[in-house]
XYZ file of C-alpha atoms in Angstrom:
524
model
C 99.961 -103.790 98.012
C 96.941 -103.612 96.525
C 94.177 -106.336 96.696
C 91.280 -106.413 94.366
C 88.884 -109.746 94.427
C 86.581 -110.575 91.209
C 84.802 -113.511 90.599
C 87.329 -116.001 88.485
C 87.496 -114.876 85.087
C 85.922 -116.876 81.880
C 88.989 -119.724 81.084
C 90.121 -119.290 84.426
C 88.507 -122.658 85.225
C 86.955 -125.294 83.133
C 83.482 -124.713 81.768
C 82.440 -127.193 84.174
C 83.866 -125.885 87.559
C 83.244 -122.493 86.389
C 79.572 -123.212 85.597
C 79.724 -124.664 89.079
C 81.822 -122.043 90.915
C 78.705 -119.379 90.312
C 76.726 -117.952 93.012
C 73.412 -119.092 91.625
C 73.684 -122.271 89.550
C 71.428 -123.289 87.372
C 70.349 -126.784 85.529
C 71.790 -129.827 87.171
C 72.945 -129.540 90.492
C 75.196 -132.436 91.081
C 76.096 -132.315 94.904
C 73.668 -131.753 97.508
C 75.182 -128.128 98.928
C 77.542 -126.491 96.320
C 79.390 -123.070 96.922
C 78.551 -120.188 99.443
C 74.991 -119.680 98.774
C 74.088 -123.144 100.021
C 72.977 -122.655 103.867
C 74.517 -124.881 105.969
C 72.083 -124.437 108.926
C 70.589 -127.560 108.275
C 74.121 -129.280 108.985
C 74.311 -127.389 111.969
C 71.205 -128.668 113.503
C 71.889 -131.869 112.826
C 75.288 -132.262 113.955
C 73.860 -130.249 117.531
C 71.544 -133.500 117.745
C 73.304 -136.304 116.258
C 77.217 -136.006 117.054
C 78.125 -138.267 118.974
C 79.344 -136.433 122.312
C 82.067 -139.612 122.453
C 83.267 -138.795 118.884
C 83.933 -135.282 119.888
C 85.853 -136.279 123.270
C 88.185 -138.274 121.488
C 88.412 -135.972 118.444
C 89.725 -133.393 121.059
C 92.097 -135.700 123.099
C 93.863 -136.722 119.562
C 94.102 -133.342 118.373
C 95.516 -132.471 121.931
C 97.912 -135.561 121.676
C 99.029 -134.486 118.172
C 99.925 -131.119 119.868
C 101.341 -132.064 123.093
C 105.040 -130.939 121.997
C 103.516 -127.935 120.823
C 101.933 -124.636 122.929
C 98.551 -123.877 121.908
C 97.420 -120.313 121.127
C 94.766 -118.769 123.068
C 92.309 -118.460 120.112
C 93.333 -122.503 119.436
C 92.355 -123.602 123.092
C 88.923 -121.522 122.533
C 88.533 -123.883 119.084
C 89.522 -126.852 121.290
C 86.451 -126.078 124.130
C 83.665 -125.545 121.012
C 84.816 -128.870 119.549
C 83.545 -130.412 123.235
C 80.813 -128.646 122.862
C 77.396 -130.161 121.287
C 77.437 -126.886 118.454
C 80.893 -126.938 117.577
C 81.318 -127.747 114.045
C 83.966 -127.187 111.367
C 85.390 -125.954 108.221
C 88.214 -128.259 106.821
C 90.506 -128.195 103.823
C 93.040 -130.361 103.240
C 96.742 -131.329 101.399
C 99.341 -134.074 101.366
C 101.800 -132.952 103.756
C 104.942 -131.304 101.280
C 108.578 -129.983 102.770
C 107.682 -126.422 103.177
C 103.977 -126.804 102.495
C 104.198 -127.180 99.210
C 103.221 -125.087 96.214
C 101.356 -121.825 96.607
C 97.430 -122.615 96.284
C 98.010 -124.691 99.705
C 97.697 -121.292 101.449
C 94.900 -120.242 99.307
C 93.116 -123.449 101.098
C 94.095 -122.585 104.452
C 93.188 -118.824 103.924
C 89.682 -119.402 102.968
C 89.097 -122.231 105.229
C 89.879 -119.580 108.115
C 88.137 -117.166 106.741
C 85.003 -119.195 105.805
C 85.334 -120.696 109.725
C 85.012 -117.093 110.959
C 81.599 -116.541 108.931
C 80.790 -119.334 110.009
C 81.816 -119.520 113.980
C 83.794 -122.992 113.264
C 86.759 -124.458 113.767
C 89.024 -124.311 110.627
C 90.901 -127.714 110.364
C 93.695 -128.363 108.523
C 93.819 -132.141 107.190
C 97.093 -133.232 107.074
C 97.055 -136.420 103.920
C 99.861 -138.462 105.718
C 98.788 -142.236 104.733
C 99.476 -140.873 101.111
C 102.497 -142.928 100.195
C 103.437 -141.647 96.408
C 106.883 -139.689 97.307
C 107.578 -139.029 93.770
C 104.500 -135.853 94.179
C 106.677 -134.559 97.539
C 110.006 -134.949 96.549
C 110.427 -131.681 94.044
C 110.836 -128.152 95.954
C 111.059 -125.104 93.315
C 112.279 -121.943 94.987
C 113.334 -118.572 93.527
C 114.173 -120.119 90.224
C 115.814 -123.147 91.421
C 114.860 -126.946 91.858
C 115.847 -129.106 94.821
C 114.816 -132.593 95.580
C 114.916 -134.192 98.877
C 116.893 -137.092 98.813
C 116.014 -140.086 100.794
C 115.249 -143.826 100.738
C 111.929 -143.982 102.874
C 108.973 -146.188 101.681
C 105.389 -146.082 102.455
C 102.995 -143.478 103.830
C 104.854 -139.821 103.798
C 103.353 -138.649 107.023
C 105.836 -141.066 108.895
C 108.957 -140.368 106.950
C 111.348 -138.538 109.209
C 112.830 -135.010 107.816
C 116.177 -136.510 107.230
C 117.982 -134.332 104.377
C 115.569 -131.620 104.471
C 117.658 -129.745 106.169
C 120.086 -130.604 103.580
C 118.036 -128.643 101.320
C 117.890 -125.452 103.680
C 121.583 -125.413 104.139
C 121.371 -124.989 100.041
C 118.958 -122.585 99.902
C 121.358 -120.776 102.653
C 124.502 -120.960 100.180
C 122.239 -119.916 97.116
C 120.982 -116.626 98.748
C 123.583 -115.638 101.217
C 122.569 -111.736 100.843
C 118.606 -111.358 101.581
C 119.142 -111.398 105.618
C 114.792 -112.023 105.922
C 115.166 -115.102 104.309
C 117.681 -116.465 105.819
C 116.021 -115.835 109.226
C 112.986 -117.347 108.032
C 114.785 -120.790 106.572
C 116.690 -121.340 110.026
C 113.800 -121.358 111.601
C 112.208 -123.612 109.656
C 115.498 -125.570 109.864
C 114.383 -126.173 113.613
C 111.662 -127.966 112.570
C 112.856 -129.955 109.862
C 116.642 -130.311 111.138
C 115.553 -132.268 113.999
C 114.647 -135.183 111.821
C 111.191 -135.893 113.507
C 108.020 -137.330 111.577
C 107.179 -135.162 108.471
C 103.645 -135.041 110.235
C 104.761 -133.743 113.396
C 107.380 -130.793 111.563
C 104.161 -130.023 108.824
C 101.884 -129.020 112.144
C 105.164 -127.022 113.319
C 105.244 -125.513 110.386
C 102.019 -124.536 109.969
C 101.568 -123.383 113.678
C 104.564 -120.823 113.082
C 102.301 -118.779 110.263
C 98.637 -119.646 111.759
C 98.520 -120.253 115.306
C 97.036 -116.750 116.132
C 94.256 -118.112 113.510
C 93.243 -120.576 115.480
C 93.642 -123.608 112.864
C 94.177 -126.751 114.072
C 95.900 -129.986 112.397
C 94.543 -133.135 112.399
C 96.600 -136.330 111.080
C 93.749 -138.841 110.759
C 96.288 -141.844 110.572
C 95.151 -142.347 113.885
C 93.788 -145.731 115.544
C 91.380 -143.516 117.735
C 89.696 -142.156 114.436
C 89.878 -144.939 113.081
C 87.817 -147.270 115.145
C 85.303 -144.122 115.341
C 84.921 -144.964 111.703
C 84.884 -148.800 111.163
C 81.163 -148.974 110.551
C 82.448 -146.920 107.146
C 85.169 -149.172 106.330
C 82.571 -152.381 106.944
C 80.053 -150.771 104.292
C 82.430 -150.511 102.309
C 83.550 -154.103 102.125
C 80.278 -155.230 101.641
C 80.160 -153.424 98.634
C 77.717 -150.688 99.741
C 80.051 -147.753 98.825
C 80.875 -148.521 95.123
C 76.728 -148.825 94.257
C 75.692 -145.859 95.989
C 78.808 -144.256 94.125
C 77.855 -145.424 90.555
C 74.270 -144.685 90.915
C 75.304 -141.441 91.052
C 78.064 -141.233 88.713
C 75.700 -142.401 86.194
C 73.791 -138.591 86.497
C 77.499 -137.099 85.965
C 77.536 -138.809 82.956
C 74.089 -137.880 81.567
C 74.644 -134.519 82.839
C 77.977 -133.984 80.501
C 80.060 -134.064 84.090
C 83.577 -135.048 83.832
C 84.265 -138.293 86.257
C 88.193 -137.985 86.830
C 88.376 -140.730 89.189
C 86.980 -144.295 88.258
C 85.793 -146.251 91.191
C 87.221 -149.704 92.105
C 86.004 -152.890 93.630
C 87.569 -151.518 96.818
C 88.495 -148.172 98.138
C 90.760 -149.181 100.966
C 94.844 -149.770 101.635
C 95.926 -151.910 103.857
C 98.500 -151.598 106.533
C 100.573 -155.020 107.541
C 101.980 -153.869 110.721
C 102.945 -150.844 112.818
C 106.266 -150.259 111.403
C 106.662 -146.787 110.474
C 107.976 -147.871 107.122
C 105.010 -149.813 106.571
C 104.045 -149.866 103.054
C 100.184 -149.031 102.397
C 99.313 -152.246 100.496
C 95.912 -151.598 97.931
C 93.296 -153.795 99.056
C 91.856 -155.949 95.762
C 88.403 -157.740 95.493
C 88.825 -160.948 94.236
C 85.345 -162.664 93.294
C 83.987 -163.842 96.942
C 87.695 -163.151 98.500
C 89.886 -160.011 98.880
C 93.722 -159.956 98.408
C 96.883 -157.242 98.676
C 97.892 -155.958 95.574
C 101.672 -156.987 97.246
C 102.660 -159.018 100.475
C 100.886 -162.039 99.443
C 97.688 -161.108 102.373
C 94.206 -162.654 101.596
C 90.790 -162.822 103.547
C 87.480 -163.669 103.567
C 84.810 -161.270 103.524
C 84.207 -162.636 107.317
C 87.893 -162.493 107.727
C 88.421 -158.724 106.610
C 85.351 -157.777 108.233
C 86.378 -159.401 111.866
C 90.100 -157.194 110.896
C 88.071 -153.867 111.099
C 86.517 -154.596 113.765
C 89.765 -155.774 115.962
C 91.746 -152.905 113.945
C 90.518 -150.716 112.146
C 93.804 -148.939 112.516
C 95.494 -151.132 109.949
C 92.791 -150.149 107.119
C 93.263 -146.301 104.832
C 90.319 -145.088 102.701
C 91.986 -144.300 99.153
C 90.480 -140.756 97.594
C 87.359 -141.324 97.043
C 86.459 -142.755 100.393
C 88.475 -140.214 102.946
C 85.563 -137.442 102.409
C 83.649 -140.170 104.026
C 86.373 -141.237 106.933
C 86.606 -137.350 106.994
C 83.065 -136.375 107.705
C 82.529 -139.751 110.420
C 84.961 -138.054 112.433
C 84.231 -134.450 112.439
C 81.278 -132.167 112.782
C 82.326 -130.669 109.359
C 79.546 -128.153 108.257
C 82.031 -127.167 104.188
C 84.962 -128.377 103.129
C 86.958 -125.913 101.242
C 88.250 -127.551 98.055
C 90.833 -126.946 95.357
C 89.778 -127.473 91.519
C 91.020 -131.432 91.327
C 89.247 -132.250 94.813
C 86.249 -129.878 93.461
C 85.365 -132.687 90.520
C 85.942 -135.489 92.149
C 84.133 -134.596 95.550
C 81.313 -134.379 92.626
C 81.306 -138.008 92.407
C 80.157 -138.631 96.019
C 76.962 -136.539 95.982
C 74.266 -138.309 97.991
C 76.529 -141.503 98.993
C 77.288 -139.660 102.299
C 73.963 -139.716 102.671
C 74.019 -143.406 102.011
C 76.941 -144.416 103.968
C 75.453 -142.535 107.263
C 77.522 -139.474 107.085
C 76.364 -136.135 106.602
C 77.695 -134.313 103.615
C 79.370 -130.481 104.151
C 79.059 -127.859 101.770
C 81.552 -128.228 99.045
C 82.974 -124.306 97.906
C 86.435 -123.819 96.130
C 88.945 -122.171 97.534
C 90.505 -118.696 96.627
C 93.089 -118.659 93.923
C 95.113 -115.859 93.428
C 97.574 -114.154 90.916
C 100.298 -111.749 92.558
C 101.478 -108.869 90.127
C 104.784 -107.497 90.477
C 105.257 -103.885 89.273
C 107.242 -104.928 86.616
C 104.321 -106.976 85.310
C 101.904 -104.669 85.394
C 103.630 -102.362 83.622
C 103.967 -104.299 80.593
C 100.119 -105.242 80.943
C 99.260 -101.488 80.881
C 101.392 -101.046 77.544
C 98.522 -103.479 76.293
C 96.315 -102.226 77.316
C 95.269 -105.255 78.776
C 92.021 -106.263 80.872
C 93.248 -108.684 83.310
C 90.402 -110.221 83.845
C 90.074 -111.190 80.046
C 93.646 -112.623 79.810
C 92.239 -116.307 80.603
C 89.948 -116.150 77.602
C 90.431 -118.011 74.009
C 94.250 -117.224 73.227
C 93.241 -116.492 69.479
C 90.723 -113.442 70.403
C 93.824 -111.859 73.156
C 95.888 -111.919 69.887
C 93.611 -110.785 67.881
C 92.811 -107.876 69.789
C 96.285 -106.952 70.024
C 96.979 -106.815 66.348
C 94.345 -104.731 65.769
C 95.536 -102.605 68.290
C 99.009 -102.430 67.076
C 99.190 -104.371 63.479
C 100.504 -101.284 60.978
C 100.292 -104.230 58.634
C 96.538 -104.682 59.189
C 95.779 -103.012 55.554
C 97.834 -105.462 54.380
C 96.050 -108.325 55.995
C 93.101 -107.528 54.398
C 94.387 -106.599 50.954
C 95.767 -110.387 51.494
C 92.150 -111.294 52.227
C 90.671 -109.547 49.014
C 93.278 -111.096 46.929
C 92.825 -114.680 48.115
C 88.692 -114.311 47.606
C 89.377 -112.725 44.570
C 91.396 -115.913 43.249
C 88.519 -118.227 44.319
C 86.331 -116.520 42.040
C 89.135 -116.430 39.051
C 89.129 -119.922 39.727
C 85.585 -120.693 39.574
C 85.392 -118.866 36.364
C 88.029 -121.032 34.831
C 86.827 -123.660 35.972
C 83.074 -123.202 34.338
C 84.898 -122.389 31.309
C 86.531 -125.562 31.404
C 90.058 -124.109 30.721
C 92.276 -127.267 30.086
C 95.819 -127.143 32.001
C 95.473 -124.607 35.102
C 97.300 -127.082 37.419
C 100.455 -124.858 37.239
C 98.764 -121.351 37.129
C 96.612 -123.024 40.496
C 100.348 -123.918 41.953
C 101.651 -120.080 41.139
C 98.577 -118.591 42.883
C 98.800 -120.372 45.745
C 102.467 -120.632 45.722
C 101.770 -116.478 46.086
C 99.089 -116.235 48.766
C 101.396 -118.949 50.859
C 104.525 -116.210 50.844
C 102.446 -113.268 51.093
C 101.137 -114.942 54.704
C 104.545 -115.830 55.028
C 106.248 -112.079 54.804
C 103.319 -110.960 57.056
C 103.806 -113.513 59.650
C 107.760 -112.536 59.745
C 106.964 -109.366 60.289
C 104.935 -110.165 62.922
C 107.678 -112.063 64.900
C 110.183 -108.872 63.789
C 111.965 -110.826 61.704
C 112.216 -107.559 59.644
C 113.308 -105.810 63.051
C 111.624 -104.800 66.260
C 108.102 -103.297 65.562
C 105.012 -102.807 67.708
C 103.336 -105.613 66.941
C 106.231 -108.247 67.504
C 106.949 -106.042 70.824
C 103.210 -106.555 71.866
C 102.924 -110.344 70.815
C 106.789 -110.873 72.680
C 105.341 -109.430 75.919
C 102.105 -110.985 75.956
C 103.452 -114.419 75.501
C 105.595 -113.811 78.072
C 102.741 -112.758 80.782
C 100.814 -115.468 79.290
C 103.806 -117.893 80.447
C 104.438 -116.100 83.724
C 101.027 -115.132 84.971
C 98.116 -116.314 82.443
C 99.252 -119.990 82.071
C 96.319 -121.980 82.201
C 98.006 -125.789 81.853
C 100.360 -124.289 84.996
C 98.845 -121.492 87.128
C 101.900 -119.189 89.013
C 99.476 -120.883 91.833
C 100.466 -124.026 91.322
C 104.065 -123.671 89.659
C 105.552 -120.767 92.470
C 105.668 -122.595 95.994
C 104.271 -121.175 99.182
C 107.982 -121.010 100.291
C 108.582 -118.846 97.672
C 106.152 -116.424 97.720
C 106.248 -115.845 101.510
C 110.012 -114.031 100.556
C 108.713 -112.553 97.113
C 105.588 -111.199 97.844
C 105.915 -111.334 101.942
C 102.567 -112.787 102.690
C 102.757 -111.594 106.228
C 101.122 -108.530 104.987
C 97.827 -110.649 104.832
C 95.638 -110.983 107.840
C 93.808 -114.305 107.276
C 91.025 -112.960 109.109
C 90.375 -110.218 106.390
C 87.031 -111.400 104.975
C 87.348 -112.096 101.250
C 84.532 -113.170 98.803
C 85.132 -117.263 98.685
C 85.605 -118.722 95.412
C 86.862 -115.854 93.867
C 90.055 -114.870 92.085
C 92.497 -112.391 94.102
C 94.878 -109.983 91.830
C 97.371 -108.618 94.325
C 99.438 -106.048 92.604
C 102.842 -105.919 94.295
């Protein structure tokens, strides 16, 4: 295996994020510390003086809680101490919790969270989502080439769903592959933590523990009445309405700036919990002139009334996207925060309300992405003669390139381009001769130049039979679908599950330092 790390490629990202994803950015600088060249020694200083030492007691006794079924490596009991300490401080990324992890780019985030907390001296902290309640995101596992979906009839936040019938789906993933005896080692044991049918939560920090403990990453499920009364000065400010202006103050520099803003703000960025069922459903939160209602369940307040319900429990209240940066940074001494391209724009949005809302905002720096090459693959991008690196570009110049490098019709091409400029000017002579009747000659012409395109695009596809050209187009829009797909990156469409057995990610060591916000082409 071979690892080679370049900064991501032109059309890798969009002009925006890849504007922003440079190590020296210039113009308009929408978010107060953006990407690795952004100290962070300021943060440090001030979270030495200004964390609360009571925050970081109870920050440590949840964590602990949240692990007490589970034995703590060495290097995560070391983490545990600095967190007590007045200069421990973090790196965090973040996911909703997914059977299995979910798709690949989730251990991009956790690789360059640990290896940006090692730069660093932090704590890397994984944030488990768990109050987000849309199933229909979770449900879908693809592995190997096939699709399974957990089936089950839970409602509201995901974190408290219990595995039942995920180990349905590892008992089919058995039967599917009954020869390759390294996966089916690795999917009984994760049938031990899914097969007991125990809160998705708890089996996601299992999970994640089995590949990182030795890392030292922690989990942290902030559905949590501890961190939550911790934070209900942020949840109060927000009900009065304090969130939403600071928010649109700054949105309105996106704007001028040309910034995408992906996520709109609302009257309200909080859900609402009725009780402590663990089906609970997570009930939107709706400002209604001088009163506030559920979206569902029929619950209304009084700004008084909602207020005096964060204060008795806070527990019951969930900041929606755009306010859990904030929840996030009130509860941990979190120096960057490691995000993936979505999270990227819309952590934009925030900019200096942190600031505003009495937080401290971390330095914002994408994760890794990567693209793993199998032999096979790189094989056919040799016969290109291919720069991978260029492969994200404008679709029309790739092709382009290739047909002049193996078009045998290319004289043709531009004896097709002489002919057609060579009608225009027949036709402009006519025409200031003031022929009567061309209509049908006109028709004939172009009638002509339409088949002659025609013929050359057929024998293009090798509709005439295999040539070099069709060869070269057929294999690049096959490693365009398989490894250059911008709408869906192998990232995103292969699942962590999936490429621990294909490309046997054990052979990373997390602790390997790797230039952050970069692109990683593994060849296989």
């Amino acid at each position: 295996m071979q690892v080679k790390n370049v900064p991501f490629p032109k059309g890798f990202l969009s002009p925006t994020l890849h504007r922003l994803s440079q190590e020296s950015i210039e113009g308009y600088k929408p978010y107060p510390l953006l990407g690795t060249n952004d100290s962070v020694d300021s943060l440090k200083e001030h979270f030495l003086k200004h964390f609360p030492q009571e925050h970081r007691e109870i920050l440590v006794s949840v964590i602990r809680d949240q692990y007490s079924n589970i034995e703590l490596s060495s290097l995560q009991e070391e983490n545990l101490k600095k967190l007590t300490q007045p200069d421990g401080i973090t790196v965090t990324t973040g996911q909703q919790i997914h059977p299995f992890l979910g798709p690949q780019f989730v251990y991009n985030k956790v690789f360059t969270a640990i290896n940006t907390a090692i730069e660093l001296d932090a704590v890397p902290i994984f944030w488990m989502a768990s109050e987000d309640h849309d199933f229909d995101e979770i449900k879908t596992v693809n592995f190997l080439g096939k699709t399974y979906h957990w089936d089950t009839n839970q409602t509201g936040p995901v974190g408290k769903f219990t595995t039942e019938g995920i180990a349905v789906i590892i008992d089919q993933m058995l039967i599917d592959f009954p020869h390759d005896q390294k996966l089916k080692k690795l999917l009984q044991e994760l049938r031990e933590f899914y097969g007991s049918e125990i809160m998705l939560a708890d089996a996601t920090r299992m999970v994640v523990q089995y590949f990182w403990a030795h890392t030292g990453i922690l989990c942290l499920d902030p559905n949590n009445a501890h961190l939550k009364r911790c934070s209900s000065d942020i949840f109060r400010k927000e009900i009065l309405g304090e969130f939403k202006k600071s928010v649109d103050i700054h949105i309105e520099g996106l704007n001028k700036n040309d910034i995408p803003v992906n996520i709109p703000t609302r009257e309200l960025h909080l859900f609402y919990f009725p009780d402590d069922n663990e089906e609970s459903h997570r009930l939107r939160i709706d400002r209604k002139s001088d009163e506030f209602e559920s979206a569902t369940g029929g619950f209304t307040w009084s700004q008084q009334e909602l207020l005096n319900e964060v204060l008795t429990s806070p527990e019951r209240f969930s900041p929606n996207v755009l306010l859990r940066p904030i929840f996030q940074q009130c509860i941990l001494p979190n120096v960057v925060y490691v995000a993936g391209p979505s999270e990227f724009m819309y952590w934009l949005e925030l900019g200096n309300s942190f600031e505003d809302m009495g937080v401290k905002s971390p330095r914002l720096q994408l994760r890794f992405s990567s693209l793993f090459i199998s032999k096979q693959n790189q094989k056919r991008i040799d016969s290109l003669n291919l720069d991978v690196t260029k492969a994200f570009e404008d679709v029309t110049f790739i092709e382009s390139q290739l047909k002049e490098q193996f078009n045998k019709d290319f004289q043709l091409e531009i004896l097709q381009s002489a002919l057609e400029n060579q009608f225009e000017k027949i036709w402009n002579e006519l025409y200031s001769l003031k022929i009567p009747d061309l209509k049908t000659l006109k028709k004939s012409h172009e009638h002509t130049l339409k088949e002659l395109k025609l013929v050359a695009v057929k024998y293009r596809n090798g509709e005439y039979g295999e040539n070099s050209l069709s060869k070269a187009l057929k294999t690049w829009k096959s490693l365009q679908l398989e490894l250059f797909n911008k709408q869906l990156p192998q990232e995103r469409r292969e699942f962590f599950l999936e490429s621990m057995v294909k490309y046997d990610l054990s052979q990373f060591d997390e602790s390997d330092i790797y230039y952050p916000a970069h692109l990683l082409l593994i060849n296989m």
